PDB file of C-alpha atoms and ligand atoms in Angstrom:
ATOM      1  CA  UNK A  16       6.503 -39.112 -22.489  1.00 47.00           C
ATOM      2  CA  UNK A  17       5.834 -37.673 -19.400  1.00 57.00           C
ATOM      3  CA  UNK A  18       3.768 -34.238 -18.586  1.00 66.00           C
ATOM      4  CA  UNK A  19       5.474 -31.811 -15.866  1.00 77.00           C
ATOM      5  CA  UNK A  20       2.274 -30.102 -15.267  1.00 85.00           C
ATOM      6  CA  UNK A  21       0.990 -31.150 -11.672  1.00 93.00           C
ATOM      7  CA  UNK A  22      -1.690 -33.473 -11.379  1.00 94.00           C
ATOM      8  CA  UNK A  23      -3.893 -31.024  -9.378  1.00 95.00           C
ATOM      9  CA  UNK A  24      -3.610 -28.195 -11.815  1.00 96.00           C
ATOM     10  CA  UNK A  25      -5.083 -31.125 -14.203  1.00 97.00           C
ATOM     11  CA  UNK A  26      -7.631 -31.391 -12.529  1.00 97.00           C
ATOM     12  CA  UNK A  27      -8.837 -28.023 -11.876  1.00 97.00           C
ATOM     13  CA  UNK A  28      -8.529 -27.027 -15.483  1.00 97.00           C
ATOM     14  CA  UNK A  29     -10.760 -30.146 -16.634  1.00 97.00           C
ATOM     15  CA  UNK A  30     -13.030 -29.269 -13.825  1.00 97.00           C
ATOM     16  CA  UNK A  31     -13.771 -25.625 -15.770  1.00 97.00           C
ATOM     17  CA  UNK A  32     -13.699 -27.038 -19.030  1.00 96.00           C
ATOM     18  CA  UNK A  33     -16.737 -29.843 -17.951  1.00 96.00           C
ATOM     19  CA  UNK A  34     -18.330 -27.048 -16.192  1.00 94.00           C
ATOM     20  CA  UNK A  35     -19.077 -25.173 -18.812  1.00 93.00           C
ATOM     21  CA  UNK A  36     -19.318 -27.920 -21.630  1.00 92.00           C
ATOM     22  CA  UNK A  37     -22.419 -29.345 -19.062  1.00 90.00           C
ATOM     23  CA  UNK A  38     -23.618 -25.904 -18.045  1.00 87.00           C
ATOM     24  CA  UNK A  39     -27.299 -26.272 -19.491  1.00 82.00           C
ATOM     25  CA  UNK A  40     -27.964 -29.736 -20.191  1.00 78.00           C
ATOM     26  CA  UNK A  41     -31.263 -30.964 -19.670  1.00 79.00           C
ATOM     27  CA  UNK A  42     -31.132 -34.607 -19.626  1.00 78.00           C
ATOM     28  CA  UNK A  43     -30.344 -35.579 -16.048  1.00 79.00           C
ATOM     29  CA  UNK A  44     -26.762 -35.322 -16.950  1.00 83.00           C
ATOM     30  CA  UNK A  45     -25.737 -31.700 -16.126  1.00 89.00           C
ATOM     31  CA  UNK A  46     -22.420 -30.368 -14.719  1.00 94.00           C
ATOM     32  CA  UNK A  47     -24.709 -31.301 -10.963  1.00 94.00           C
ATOM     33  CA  UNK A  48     -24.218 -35.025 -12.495  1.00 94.00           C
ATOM     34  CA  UNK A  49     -20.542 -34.938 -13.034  1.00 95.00           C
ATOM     35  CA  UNK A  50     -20.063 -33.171  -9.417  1.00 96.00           C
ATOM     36  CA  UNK A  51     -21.812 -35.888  -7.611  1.00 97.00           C
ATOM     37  CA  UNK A  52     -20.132 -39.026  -9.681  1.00 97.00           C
ATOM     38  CA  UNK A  53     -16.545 -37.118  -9.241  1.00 97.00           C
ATOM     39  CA  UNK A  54     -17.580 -36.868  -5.287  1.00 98.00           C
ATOM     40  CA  UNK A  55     -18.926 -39.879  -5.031  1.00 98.00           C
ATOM     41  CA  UNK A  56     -16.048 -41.677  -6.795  1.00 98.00           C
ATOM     42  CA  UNK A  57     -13.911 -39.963  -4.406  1.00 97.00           C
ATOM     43  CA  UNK A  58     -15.467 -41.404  -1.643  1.00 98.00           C
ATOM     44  CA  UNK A  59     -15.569 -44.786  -2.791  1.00 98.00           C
ATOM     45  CA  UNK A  60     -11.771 -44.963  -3.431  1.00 98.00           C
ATOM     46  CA  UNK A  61     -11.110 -43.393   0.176  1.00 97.00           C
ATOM     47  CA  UNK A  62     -12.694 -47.034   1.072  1.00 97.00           C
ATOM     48  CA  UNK A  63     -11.625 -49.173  -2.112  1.00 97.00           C
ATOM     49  CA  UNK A  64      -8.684 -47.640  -3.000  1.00 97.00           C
ATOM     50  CA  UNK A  65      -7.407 -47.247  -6.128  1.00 97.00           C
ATOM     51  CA  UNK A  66      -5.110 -44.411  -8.279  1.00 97.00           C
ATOM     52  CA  UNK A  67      -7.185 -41.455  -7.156  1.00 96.00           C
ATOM     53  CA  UNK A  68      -6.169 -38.821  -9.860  1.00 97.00           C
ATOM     54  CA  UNK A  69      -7.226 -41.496 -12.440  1.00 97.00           C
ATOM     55  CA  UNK A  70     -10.576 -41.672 -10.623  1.00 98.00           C
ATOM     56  CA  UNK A  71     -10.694 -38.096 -10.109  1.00 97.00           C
ATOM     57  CA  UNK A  72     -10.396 -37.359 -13.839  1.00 97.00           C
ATOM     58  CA  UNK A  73     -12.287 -40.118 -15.468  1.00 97.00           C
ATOM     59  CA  UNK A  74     -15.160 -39.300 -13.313  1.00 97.00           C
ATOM     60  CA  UNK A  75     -14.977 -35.850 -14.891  1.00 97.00           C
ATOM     61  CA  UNK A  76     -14.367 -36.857 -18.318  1.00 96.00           C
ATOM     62  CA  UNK A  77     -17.018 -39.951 -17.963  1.00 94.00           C
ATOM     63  CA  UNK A  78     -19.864 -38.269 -20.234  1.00 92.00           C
ATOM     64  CA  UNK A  79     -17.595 -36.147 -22.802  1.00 92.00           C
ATOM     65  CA  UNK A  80     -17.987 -38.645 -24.715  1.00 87.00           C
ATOM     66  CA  UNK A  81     -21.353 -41.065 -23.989  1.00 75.00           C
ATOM     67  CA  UNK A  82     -23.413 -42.298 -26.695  1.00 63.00           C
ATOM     68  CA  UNK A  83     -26.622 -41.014 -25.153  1.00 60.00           C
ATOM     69  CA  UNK A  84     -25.596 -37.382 -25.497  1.00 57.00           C
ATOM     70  CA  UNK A  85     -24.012 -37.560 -28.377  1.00 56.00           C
ATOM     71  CA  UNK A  86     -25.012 -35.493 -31.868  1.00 53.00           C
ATOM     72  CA  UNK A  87     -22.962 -39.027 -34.022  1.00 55.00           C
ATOM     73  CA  UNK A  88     -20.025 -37.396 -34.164  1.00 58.00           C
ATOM     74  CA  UNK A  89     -16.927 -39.893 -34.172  1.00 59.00           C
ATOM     75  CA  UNK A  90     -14.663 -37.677 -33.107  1.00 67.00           C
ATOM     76  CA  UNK A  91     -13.366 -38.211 -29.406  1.00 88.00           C
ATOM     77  CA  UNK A  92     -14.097 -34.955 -27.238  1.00 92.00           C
ATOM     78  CA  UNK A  93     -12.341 -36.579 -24.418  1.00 93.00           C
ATOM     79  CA  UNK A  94      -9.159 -37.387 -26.598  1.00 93.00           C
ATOM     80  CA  UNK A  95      -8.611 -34.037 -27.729  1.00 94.00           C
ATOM     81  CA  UNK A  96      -9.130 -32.499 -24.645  1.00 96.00           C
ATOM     82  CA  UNK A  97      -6.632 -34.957 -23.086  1.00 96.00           C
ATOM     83  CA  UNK A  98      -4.218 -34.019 -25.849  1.00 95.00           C
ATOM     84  CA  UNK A  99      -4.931 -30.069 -25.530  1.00 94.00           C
ATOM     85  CA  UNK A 100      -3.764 -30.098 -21.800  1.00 95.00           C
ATOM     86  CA  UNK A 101      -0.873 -32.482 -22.255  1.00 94.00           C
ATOM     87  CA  UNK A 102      -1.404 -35.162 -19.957  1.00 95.00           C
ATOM     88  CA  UNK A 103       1.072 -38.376 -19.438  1.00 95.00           C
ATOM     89  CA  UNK A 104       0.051 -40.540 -22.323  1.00 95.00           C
ATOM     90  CA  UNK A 105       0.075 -43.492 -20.499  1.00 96.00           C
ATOM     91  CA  UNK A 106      -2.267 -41.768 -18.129  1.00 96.00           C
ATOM     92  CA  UNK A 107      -4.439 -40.722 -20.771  1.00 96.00           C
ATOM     93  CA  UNK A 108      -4.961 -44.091 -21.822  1.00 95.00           C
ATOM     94  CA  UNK A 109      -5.833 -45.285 -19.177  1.00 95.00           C
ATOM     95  CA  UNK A 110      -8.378 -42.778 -18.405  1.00 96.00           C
ATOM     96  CA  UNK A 111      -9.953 -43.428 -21.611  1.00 93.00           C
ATOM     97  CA  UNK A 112      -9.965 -47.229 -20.862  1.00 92.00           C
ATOM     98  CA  UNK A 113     -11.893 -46.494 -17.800  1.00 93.00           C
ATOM     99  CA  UNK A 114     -14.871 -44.560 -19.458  1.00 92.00           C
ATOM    100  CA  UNK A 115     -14.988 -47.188 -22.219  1.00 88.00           C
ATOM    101  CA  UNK A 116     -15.896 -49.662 -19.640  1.00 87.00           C
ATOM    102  CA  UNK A 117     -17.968 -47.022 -17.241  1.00 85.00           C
ATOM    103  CA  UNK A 118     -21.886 -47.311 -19.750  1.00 71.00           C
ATOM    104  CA  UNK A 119     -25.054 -49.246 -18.915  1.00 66.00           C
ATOM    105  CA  UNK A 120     -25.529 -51.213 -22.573  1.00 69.00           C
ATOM    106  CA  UNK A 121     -28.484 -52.803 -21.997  1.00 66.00           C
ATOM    107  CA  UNK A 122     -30.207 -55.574 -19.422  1.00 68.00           C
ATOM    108  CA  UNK A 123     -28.203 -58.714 -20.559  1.00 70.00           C
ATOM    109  CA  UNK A 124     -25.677 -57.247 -21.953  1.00 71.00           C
ATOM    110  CA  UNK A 125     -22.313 -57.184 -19.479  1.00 69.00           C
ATOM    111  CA  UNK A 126     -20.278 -54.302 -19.248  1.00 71.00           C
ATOM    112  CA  UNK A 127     -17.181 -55.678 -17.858  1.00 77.00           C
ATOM    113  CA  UNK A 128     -15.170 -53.171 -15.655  1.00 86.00           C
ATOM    114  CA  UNK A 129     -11.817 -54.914 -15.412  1.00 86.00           C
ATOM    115  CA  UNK A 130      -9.725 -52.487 -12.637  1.00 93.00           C
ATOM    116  CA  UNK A 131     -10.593 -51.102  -9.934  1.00 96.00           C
ATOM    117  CA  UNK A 132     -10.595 -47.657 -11.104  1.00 97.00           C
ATOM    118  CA  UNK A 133     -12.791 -48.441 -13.826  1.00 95.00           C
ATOM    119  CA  UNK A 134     -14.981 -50.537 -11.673  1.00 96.00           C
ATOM    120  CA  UNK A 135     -15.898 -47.014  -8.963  1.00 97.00           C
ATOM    121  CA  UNK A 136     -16.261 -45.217 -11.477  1.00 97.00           C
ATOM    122  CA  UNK A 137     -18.909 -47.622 -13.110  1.00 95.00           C
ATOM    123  CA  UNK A 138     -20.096 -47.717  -9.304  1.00 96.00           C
ATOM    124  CA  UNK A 139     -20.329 -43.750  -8.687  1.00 97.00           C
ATOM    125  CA  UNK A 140     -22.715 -43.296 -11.628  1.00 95.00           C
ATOM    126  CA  UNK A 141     -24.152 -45.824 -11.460  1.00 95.00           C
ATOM    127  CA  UNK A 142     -25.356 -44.719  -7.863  1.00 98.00           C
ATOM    128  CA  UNK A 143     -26.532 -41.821  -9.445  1.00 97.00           C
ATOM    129  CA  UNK A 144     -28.764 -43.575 -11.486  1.00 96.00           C
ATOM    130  CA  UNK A 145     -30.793 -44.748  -8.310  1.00 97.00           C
ATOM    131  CA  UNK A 146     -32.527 -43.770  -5.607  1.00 98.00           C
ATOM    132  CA  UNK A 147     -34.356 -39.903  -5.424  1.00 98.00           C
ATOM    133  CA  UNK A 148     -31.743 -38.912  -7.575  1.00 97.00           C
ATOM    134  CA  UNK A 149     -31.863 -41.664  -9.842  1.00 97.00           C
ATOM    135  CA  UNK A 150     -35.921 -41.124 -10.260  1.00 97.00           C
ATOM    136  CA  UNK A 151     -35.750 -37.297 -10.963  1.00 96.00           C
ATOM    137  CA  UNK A 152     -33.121 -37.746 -13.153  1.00 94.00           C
ATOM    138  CA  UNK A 153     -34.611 -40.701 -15.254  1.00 95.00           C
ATOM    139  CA  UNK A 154     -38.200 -38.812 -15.870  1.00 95.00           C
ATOM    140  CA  UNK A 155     -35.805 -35.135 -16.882  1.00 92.00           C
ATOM    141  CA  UNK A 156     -34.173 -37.856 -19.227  1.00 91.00           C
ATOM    142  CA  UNK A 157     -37.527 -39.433 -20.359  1.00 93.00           C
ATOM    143  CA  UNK A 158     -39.313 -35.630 -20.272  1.00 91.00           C
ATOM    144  CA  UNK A 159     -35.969 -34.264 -22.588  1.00 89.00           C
ATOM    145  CA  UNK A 160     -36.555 -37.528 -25.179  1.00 90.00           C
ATOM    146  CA  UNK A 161     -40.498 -36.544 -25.165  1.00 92.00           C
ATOM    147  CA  UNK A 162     -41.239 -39.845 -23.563  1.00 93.00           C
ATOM    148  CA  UNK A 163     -44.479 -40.905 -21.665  1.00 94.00           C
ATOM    149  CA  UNK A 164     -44.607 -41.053 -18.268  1.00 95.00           C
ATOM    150  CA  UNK A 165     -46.276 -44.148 -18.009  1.00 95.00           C
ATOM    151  CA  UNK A 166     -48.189 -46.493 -20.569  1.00 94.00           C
ATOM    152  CA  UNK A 167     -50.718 -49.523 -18.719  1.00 92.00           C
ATOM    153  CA  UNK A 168     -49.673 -51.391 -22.410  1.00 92.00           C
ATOM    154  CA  UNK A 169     -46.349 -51.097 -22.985  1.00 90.00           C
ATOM    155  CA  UNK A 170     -44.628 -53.913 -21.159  1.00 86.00           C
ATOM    156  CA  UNK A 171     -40.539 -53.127 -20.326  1.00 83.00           C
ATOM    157  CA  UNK A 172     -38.191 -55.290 -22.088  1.00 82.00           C
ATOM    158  CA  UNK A 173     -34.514 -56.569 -21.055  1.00 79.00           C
ATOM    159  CA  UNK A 174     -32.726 -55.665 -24.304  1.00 78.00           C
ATOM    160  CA  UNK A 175     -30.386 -58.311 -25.012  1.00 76.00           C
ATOM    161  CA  UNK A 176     -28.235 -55.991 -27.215  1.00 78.00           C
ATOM    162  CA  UNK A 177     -26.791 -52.812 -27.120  1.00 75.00           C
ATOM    163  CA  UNK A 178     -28.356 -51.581 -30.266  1.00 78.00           C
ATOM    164  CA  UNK A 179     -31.634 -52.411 -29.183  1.00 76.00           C
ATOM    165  CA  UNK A 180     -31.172 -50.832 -25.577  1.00 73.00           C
ATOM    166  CA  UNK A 181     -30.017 -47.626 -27.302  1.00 75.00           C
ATOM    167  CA  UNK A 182     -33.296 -47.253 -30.176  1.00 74.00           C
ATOM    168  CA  UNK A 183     -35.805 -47.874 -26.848  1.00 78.00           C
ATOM    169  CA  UNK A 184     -38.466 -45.325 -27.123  1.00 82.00           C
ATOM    170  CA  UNK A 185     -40.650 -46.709 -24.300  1.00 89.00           C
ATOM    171  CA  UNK A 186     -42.673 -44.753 -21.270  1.00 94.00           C
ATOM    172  CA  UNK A 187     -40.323 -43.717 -18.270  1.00 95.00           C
ATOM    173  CA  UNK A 188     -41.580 -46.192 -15.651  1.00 96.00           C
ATOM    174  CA  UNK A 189     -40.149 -48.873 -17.901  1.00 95.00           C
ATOM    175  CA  UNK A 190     -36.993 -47.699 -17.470  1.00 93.00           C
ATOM    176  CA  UNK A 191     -37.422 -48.966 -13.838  1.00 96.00           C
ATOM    177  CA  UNK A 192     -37.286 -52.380 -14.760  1.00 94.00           C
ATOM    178  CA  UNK A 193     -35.031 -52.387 -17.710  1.00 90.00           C
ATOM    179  CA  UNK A 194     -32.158 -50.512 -16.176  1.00 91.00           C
ATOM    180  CA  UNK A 195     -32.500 -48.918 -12.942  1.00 95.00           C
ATOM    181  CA  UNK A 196     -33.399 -51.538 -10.421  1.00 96.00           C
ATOM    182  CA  UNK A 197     -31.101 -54.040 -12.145  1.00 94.00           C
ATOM    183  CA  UNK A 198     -28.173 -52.038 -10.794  1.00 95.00           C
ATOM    184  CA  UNK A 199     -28.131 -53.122  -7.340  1.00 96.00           C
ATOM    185  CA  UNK A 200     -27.153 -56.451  -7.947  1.00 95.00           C
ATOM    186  CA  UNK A 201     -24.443 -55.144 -10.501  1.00 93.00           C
ATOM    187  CA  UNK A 202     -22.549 -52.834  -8.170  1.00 96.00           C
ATOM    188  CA  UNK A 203     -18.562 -53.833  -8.163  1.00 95.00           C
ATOM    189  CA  UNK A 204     -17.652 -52.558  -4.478  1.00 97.00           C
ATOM    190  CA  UNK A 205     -18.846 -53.298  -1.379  1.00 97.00           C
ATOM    191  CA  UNK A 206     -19.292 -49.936  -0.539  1.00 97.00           C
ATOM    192  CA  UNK A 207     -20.982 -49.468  -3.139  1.00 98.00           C
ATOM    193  CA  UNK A 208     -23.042 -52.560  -2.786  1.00 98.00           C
ATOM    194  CA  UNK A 209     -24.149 -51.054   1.097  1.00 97.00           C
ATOM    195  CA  UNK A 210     -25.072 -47.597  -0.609  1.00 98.00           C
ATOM    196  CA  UNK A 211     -27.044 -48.933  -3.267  1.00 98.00           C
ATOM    197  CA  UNK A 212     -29.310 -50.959  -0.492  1.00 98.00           C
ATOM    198  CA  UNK A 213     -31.050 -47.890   0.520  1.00 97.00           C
ATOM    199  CA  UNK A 214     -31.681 -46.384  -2.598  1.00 98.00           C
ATOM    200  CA  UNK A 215     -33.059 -49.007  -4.399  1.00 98.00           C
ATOM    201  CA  UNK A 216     -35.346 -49.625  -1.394  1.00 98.00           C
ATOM    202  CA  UNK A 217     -36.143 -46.170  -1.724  1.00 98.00           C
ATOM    203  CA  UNK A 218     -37.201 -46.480  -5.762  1.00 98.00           C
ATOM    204  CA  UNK A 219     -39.209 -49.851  -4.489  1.00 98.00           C
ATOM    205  CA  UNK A 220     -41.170 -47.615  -2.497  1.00 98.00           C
ATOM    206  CA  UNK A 221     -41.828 -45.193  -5.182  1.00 98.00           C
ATOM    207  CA  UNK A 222     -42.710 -47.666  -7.430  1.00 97.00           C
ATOM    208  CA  UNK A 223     -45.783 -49.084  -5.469  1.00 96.00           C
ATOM    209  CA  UNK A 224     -46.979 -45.698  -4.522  1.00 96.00           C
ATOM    210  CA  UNK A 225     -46.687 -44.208  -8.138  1.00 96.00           C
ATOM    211  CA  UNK A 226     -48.905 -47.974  -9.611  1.00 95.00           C
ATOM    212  CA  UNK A 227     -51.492 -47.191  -6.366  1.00 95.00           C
ATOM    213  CA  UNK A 228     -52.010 -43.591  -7.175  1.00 95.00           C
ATOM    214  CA  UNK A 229     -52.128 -44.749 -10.657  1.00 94.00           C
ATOM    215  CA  UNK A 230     -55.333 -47.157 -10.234  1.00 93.00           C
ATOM    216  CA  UNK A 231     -56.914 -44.273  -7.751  1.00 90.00           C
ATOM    217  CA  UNK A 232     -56.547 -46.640  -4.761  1.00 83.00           C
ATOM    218  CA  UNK A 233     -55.938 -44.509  -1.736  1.00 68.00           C
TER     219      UNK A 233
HETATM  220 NI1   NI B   5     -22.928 -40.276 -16.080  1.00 82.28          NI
END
């Protein structure tokens, strides 16, 4: 069944309704979040291609739903929502397939992205994971879970599973190594790919200073 509503009026409408469902989250993953995936996503189908109003949306919808925010509810947010504005179902699954496949699981545990839509999407948050943006976020995210900054003893750990990625309790700065400067290497685009370059770089850099500050060298 098809929807006659116009795909931009979809849009607009979903952009309110994540506006407000994000409005005061203190995580790292505020409406701000969203904004830069959607634009980023944008801008990485401009050079990838890709359905664009799939992108679009699923970059909006990508954290309705995501297991780190969530209060263990199973009900879908992101179905009912698609429902409530009567969307194309075809289109609707497919925008749910694409932010199944978007969420970081854990160090050796592959998240497969299997189109290209699903795969810039994966790419566009994932960018936001990294670089200045990635480190302010990740310590909001580690200061909202009442995590350490930083603990000399606690070594990081590449979970192997998702369940054990997910009931990690460990300082910030481990975060570093178990997630964030894996992602480089796991970007799906090559414009991606370039992007990521800098940033992680950039987190590199922070890394060393943040260790030499924190054995008082100079
Ligand atoms: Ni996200």
């Amino acid at each position: 069944m098809g929807s006659n509503i116009p795909q931009k009026e979809l849009v607009s409408a979903t952009e309110h309704f994540i506006k407000q469902h994000f409005a005061s989250d203190s995580s790292g993953h505020d409406w701000w979040h969203i904004h830069r995936v959607r634009n980023m996503a944008v801008h990485l189908s401009e050079k990838e291609g890709g359905n664009f109003f799939l992108i679009e949306m699923a970059a909006l919808l990508h954290d309705l739903d995501d297991w780190k925010l969530g209060n263990g509810e199973n009900t879908s947010k992101t179905k009912s929502w698609l429902t409530n504005i009567e969307i194309d179902k075809n289109d609707a699954e497919r925008i749910e397939q694409i932010i199944e496949q978007v969420s970081f699981k854990g160090a050796g545990v592959e998240t497969k992205a299997d189109n290209l839509e699903a795969q810039i999407v994966q790419d566009a948050d994932r960018l936001d994971a990294i670089g200045a943006i990635g480190i302010a976020r990740t310590f909001a995210y580690g200061g909202n879970k009442g995590r350490l900054l930083h603990h000399p003893d606690i070594e990081p750990q590449l979970h192997n599973s998702f369940e054990d990625y997910k009931k990690t309790t460990a300082p910030t700065i481990n975060h570093f190594y178990e997630k964030l400067l894996l992602l480089k290497d796991r970007m799906n685009t090559k414009a991606a790919q370039e992007i990521a370059e800098e940033r992680h770089r950039f987190m590199e850099n922070f890394l060393t200073q943040f260790f030499s500050e924190w054995d008082c060298k100079k």
